[in-house]
CSV table of N, CA and C in Angstrom, one decimal:
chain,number,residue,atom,x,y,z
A,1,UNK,N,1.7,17.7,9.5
A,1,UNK,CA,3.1,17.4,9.3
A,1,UNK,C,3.3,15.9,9.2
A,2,UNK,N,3.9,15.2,8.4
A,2,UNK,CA,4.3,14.2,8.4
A,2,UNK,C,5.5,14.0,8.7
A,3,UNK,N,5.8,12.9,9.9
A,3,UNK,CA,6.7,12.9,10.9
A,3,UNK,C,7.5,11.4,9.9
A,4,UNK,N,9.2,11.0,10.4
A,4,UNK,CA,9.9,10.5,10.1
A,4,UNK,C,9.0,8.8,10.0
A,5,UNK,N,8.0,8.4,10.5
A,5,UNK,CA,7.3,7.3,10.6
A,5,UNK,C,6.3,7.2,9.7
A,6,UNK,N,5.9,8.3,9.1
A,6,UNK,CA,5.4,8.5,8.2
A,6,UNK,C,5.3,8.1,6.5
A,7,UNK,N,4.7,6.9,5.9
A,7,UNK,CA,5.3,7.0,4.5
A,7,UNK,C,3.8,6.8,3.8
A,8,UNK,N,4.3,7.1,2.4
A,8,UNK,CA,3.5,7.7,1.5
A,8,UNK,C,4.0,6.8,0.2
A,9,UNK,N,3.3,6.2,-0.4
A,9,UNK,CA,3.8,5.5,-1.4
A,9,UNK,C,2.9,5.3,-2.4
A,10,UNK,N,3.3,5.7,-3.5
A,10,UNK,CA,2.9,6.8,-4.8
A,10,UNK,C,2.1,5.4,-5.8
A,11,UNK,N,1.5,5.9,-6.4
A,11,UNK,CA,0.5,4.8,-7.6
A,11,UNK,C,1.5,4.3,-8.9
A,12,UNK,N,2.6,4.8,-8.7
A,12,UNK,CA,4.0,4.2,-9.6
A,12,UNK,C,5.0,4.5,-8.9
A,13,UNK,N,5.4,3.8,-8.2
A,13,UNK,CA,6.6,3.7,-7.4
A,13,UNK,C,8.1,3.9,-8.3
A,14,UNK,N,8.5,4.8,-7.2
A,14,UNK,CA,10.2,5.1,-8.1
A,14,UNK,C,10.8,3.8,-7.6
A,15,UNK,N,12.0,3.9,-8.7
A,15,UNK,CA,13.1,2.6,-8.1
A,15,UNK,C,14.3,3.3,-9.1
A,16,UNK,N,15.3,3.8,-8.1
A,16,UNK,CA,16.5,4.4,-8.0
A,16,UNK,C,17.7,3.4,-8.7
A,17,UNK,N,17.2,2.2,-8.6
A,17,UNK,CA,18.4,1.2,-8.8
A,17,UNK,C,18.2,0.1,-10.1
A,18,UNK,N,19.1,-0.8,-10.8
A,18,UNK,CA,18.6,-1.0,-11.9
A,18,UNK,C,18.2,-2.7,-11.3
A,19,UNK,N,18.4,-2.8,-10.0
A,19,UNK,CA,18.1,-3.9,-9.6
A,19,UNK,C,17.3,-4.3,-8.5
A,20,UNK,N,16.7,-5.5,-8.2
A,20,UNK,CA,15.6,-5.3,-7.1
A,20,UNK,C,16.8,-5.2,-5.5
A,21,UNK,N,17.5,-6.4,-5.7
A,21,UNK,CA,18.5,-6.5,-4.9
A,21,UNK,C,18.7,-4.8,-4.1
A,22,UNK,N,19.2,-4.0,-5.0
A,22,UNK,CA,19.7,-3.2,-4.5
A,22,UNK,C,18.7,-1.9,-3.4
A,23,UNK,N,17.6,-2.2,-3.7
A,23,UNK,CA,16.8,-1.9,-2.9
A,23,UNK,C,16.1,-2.4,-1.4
A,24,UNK,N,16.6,-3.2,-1.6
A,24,UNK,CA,16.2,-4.4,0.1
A,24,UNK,C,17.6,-4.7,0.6
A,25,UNK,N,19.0,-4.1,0.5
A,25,UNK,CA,20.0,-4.4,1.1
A,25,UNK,C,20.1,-4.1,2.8
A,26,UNK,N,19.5,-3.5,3.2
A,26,UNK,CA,19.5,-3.7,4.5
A,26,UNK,C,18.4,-3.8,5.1
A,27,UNK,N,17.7,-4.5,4.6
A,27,UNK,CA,16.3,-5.1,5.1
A,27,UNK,C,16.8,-6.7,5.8
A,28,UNK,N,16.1,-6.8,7.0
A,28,UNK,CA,16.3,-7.9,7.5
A,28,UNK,C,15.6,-9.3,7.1
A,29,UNK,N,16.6,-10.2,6.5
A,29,UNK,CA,16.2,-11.4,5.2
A,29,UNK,C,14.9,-11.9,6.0
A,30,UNK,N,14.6,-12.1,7.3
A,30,UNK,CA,13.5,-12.8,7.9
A,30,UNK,C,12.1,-12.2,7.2
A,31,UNK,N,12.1,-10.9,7.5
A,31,UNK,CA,11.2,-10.4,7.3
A,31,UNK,C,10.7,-9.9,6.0
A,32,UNK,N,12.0,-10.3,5.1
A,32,UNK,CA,11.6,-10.2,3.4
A,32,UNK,C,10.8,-11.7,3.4
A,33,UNK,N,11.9,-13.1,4.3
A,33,UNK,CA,10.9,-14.1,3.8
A,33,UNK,C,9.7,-14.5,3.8
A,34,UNK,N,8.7,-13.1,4.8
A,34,UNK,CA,7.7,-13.3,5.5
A,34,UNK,C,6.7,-12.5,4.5
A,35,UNK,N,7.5,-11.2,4.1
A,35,UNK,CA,6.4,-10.5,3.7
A,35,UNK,C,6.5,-11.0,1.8
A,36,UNK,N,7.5,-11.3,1.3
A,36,UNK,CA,7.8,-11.6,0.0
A,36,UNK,C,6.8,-12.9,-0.5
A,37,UNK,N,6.9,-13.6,0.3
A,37,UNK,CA,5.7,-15.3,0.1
A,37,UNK,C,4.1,-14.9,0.3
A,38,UNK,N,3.9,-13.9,1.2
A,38,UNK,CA,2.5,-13.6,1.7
A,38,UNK,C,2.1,-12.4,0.6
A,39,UNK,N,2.4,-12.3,-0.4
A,39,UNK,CA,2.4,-11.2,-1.3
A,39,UNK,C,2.4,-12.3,-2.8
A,40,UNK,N,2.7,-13.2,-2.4
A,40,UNK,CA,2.6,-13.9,-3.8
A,40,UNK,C,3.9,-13.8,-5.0
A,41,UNK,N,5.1,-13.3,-4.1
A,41,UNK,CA,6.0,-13.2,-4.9
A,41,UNK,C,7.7,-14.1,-3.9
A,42,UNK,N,8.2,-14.9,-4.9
A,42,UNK,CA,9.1,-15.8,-5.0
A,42,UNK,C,10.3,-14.8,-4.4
A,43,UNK,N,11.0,-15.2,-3.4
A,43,UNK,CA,12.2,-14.9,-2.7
A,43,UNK,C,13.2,-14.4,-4.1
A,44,UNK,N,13.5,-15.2,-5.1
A,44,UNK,CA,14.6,-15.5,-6.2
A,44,UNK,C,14.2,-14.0,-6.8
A,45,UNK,N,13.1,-13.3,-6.9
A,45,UNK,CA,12.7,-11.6,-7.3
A,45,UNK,C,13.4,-11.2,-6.6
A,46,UNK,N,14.0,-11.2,-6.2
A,46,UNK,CA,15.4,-10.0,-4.9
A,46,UNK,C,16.1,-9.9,-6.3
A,47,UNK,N,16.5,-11.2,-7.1
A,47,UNK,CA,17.8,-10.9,-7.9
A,47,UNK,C,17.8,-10.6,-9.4
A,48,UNK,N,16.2,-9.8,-9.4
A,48,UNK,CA,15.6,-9.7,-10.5
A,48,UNK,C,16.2,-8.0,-11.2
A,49,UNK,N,16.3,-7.9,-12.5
A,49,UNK,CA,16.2,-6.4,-12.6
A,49,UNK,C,14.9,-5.9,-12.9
A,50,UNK,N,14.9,-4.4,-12.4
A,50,UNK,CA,13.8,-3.5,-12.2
A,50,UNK,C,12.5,-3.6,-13.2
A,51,UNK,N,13.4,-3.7,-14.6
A,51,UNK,CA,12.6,-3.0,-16.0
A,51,UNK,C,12.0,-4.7,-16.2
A,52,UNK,N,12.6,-6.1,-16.0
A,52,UNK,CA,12.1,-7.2,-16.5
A,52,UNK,C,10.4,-7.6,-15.8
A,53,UNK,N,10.3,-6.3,-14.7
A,53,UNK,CA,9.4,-6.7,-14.0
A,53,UNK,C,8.0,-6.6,-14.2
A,54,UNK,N,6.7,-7.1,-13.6
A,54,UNK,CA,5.6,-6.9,-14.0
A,54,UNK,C,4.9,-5.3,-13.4
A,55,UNK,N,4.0,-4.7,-13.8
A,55,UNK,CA,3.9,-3.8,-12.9
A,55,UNK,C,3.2,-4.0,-11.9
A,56,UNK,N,2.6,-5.3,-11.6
A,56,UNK,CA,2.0,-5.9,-10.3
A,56,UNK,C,3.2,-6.0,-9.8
A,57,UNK,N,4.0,-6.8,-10.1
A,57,UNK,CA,5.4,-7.5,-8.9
A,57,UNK,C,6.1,-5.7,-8.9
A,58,UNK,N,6.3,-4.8,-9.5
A,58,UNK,CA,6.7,-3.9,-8.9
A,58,UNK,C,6.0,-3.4,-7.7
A,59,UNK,N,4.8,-3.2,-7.7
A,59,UNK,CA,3.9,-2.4,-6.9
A,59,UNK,C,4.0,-3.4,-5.6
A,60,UNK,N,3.8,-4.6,-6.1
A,60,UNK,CA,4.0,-5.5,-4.4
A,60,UNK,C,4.9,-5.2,-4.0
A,61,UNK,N,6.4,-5.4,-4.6
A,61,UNK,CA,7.6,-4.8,-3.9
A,61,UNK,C,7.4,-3.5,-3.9
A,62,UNK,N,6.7,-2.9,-3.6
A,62,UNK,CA,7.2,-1.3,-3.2
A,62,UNK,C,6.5,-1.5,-2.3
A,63,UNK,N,5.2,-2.3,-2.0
A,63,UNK,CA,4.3,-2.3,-0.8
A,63,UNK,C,5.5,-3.1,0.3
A,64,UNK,N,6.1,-3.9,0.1
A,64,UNK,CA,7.5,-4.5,0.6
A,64,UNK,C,8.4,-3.8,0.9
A,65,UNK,N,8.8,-3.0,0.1
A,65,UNK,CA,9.6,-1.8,0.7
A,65,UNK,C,9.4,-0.9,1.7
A,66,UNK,N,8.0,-0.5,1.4
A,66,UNK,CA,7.2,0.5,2.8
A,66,UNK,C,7.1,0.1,3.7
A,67,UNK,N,7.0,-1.3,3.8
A,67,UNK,CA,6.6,-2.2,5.4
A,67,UNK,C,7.7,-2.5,5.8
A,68,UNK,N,8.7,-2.9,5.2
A,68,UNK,CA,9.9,-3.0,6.1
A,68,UNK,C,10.5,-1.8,6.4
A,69,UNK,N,10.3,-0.9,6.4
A,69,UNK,CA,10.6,0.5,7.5
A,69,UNK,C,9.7,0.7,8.8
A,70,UNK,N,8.3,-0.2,8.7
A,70,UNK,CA,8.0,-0.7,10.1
A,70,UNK,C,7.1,1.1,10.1
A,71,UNK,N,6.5,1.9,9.2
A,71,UNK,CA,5.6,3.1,9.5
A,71,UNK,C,4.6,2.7,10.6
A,72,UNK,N,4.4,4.1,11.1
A,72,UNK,CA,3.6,4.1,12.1
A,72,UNK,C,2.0,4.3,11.4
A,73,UNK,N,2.4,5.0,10.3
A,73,UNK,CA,1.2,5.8,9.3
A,73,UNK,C,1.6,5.6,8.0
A,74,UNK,N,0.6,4.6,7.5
A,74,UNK,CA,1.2,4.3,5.6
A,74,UNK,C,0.4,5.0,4.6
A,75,UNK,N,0.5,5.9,3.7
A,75,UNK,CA,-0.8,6.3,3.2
A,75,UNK,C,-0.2,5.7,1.2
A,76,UNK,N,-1.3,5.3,1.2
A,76,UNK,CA,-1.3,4.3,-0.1
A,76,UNK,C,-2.1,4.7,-1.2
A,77,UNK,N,-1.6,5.4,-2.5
A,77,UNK,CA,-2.3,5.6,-3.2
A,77,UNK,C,-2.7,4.6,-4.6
A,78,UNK,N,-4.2,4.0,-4.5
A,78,UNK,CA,-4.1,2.9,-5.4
A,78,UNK,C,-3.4,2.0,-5.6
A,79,UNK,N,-3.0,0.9,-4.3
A,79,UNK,CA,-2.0,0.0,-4.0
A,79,UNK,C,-2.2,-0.8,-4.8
A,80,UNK,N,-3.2,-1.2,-5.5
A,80,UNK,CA,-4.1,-2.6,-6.2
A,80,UNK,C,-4.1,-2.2,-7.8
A,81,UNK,N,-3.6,-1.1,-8.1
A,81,UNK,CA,-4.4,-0.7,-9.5
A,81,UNK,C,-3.9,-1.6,-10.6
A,82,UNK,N,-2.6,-2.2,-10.3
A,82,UNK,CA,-2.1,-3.3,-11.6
A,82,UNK,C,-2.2,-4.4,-10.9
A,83,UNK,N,-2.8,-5.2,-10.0
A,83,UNK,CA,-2.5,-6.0,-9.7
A,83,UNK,C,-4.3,-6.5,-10.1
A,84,UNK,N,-3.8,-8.4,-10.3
A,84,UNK,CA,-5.3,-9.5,-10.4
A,84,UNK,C,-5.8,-9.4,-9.2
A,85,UNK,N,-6.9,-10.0,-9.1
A,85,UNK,CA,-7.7,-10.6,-8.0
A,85,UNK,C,-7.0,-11.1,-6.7
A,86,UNK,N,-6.5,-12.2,-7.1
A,86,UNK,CA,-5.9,-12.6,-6.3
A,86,UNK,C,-4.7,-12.4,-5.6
A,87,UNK,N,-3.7,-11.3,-6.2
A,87,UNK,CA,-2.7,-10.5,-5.3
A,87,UNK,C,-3.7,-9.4,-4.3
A,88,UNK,N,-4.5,-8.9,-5.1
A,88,UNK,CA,-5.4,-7.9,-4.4
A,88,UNK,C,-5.3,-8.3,-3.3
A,89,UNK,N,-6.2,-9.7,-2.9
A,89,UNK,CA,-6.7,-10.1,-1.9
A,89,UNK,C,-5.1,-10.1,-1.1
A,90,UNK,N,-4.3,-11.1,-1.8
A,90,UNK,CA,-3.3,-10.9,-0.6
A,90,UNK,C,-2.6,-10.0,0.1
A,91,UNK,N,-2.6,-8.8,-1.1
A,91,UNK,CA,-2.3,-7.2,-0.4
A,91,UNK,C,-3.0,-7.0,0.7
A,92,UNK,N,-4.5,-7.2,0.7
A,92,UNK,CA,-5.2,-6.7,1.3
A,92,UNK,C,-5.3,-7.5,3.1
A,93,UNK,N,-4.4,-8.7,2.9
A,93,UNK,CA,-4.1,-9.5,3.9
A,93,UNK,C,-3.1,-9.2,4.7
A,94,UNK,N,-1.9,-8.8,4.0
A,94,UNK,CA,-0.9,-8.0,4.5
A,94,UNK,C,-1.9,-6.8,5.3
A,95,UNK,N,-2.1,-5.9,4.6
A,95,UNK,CA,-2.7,-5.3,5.6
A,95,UNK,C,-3.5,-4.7,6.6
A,96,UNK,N,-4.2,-5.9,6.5
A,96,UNK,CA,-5.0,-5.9,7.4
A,96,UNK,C,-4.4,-6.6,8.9
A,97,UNK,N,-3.2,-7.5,8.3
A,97,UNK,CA,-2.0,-7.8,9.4
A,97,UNK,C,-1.4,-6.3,10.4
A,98,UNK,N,-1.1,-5.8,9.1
A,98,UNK,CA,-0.2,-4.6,10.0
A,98,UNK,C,-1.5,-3.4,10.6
A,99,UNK,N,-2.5,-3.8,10.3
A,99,UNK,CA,-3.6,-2.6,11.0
A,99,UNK,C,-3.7,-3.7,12.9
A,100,UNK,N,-3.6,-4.7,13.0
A,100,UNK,CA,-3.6,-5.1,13.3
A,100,UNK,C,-3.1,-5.0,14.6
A,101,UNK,N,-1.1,-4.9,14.4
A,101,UNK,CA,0.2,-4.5,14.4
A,101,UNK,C,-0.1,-2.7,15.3
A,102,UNK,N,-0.8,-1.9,14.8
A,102,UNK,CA,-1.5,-0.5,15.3
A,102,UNK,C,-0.6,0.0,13.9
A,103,UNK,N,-0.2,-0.5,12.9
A,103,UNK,CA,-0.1,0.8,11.7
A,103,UNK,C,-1.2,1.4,11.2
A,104,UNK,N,-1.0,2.7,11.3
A,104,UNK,CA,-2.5,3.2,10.8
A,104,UNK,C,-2.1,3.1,9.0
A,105,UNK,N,-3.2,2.9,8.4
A,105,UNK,CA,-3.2,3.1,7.2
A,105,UNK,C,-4.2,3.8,6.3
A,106,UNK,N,-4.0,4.6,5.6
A,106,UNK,CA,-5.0,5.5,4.6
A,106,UNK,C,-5.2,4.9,3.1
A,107,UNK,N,-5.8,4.6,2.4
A,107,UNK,CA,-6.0,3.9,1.3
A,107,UNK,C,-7.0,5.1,0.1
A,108,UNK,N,-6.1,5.1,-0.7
A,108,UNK,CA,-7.0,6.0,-1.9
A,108,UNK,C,-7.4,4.9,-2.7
A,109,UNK,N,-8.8,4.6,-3.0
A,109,UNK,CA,-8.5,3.6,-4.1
A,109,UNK,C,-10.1,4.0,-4.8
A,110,UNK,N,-10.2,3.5,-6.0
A,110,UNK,CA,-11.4,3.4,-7.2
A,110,UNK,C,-12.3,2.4,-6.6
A,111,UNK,N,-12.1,1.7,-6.2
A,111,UNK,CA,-12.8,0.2,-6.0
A,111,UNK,C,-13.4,0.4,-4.8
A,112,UNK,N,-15.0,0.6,-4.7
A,112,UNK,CA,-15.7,0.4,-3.8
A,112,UNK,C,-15.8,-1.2,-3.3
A,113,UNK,N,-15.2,-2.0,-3.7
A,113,UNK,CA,-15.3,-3.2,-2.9
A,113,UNK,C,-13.9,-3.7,-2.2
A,114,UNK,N,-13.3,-2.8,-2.6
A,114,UNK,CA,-11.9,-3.1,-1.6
A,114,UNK,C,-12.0,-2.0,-0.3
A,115,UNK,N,-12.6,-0.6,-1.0
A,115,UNK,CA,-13.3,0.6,0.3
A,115,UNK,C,-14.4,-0.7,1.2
A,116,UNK,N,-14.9,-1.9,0.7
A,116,UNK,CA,-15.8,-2.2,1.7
A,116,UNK,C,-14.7,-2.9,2.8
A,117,UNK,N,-14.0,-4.2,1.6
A,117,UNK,CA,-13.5,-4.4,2.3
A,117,UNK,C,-12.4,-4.5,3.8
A,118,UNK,N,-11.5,-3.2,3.0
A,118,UNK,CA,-10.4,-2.6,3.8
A,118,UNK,C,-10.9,-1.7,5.1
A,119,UNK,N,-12.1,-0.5,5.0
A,119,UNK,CA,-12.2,0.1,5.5
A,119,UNK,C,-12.8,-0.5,6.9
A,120,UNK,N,-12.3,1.3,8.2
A,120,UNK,CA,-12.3,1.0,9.0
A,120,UNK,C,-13.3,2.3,9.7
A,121,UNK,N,-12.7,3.1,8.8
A,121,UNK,CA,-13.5,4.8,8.8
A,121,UNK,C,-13.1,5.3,7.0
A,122,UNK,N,-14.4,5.6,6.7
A,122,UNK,CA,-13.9,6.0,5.4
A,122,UNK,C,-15.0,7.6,5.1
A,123,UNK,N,-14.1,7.9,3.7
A,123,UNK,CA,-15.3,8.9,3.5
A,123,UNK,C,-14.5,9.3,2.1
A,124,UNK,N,-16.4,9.4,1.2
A,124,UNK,CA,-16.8,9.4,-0.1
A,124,UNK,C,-15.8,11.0,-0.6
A,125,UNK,N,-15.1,10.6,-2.0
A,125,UNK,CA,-14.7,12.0,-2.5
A,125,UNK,C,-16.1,12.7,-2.6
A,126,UNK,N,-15.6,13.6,-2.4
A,126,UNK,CA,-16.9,15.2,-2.8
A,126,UNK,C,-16.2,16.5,-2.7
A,127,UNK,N,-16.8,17.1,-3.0
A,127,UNK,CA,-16.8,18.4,-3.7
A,127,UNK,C,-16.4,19.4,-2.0
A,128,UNK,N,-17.1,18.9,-0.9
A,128,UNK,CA,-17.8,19.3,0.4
A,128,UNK,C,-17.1,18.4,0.9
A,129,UNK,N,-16.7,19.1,2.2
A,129,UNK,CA,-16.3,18.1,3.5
A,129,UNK,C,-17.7,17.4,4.0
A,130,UNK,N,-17.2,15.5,3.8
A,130,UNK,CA,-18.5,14.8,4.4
A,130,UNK,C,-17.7,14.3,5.4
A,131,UNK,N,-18.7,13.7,6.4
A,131,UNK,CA,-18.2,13.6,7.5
A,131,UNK,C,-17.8,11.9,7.5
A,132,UNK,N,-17.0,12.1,8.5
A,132,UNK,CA,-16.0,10.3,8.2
A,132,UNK,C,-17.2,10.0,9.1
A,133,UNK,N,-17.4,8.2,8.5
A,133,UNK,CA,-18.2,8.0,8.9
A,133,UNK,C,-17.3,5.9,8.9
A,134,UNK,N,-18.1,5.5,10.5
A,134,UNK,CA,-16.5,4.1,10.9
A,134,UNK,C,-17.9,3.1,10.7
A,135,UNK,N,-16.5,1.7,10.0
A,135,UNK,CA,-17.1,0.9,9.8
A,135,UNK,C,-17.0,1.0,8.2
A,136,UNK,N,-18.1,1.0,7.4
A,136,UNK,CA,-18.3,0.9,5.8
A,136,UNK,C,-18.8,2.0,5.5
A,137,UNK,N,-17.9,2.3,4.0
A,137,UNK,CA,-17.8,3.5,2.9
A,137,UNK,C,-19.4,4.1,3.0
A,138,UNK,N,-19.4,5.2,2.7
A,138,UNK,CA,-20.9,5.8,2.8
A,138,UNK,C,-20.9,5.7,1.5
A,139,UNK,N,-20.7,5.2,0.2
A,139,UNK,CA,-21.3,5.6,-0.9
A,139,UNK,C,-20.4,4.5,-1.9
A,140,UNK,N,-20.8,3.9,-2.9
A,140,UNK,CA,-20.0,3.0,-3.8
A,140,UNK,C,-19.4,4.1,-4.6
A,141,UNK,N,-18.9,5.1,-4.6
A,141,UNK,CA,-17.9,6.4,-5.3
A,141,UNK,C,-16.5,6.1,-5.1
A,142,UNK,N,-15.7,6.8,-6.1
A,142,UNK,CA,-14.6,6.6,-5.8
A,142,UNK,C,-13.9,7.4,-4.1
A,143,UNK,N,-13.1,6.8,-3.7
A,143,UNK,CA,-12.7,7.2,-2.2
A,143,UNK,C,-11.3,7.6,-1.9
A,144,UNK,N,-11.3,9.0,-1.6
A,144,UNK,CA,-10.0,9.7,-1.5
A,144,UNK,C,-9.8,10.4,0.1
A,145,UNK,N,-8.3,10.7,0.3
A,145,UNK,CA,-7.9,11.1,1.8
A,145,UNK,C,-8.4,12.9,1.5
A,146,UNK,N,-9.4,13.6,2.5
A,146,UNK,CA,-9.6,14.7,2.4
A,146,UNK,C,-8.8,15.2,3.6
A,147,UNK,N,-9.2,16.4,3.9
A,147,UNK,CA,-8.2,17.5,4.6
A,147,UNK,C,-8.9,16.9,6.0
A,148,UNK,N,-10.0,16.8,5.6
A,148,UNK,CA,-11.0,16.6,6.7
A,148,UNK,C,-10.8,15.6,7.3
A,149,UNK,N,-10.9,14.2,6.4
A,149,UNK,CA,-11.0,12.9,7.2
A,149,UNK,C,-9.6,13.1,8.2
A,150,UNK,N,-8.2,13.6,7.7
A,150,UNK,CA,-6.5,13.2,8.4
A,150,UNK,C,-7.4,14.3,9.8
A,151,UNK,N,-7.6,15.3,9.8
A,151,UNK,CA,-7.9,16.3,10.8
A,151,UNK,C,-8.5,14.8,11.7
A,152,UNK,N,-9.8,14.4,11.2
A,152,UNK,CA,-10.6,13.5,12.1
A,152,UNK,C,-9.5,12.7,12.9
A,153,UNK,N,-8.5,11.9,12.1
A,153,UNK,CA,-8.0,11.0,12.6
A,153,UNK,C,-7.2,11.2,13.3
């Protein structure tokens, strides 16, 4: 069951509104100024519209949007997939902040060197339940949430 603390935020993020604004209106400005600069994006994108945007600066703001609801449990599918190098990294600083914080986080991603990076307990897609195994990815494969690893955790 995923409980109200619970968020899931998809490999193309919806956006309901035709503007960024209207989607962070009651988010508290502090913690947009905190998490918007450490993401590598400019405060003045609040007053941006949706469609002018990159699909990196969307996906950051959507990783923006999920964090300021403050989840207990984030599960992330391919957070990184349009973004460079170097937002990567800073995504990956964010959260390793909020793992920090005790948000648990689950990460689907392609990239065995962000699985090295990020991971805490991971476990290789297959065919077969393999066993989660803590610390670093058992395999440079691509790495997905099984039935098995959420049971584990």
């Amino acid at each position: 069951d995923v409980c109200s603390s619970d968020l899931y935020q998809a490999a193309e993020p919806a956006w309901w509104a035709p503007d960024v604004a209207a989607h962070f209106q009651h988010i508290d400005p502090a913690l947009l100024g905190e998490l918007l600069p450490a993401l590598g994006l400019p405060l003045e994108l609040l007053r941006a519209d949706i469609e002018r945007l990159s699909t990196g600066e969307r996906q950051r703001l959507a990783l923006v949007r999920s964090l300021t609801r403050q989840p207990s449990v984030l599960l992330l599918d391919e957070p990184s997939a349009s973004l460079d190098p170097a937002s990567t990294l800073a995504m990956e600083t964010v959260l390793l902040d909020q793992l920090a914080t005790g948000t648990a986080i689950l990460i689907v991603t392609h990239s065995p060197e962000q699985a090295q990076r990020m991971s805490r307990a991971a476990a290789p897609k297959a065919d077969t339940e393999a066993p989660l195994r803590e610390g670093t990815p058992a395999s440079p494969r691509s790495f997905e949430m099984t039935e098995g690893v959420l049971r584990r955790l």
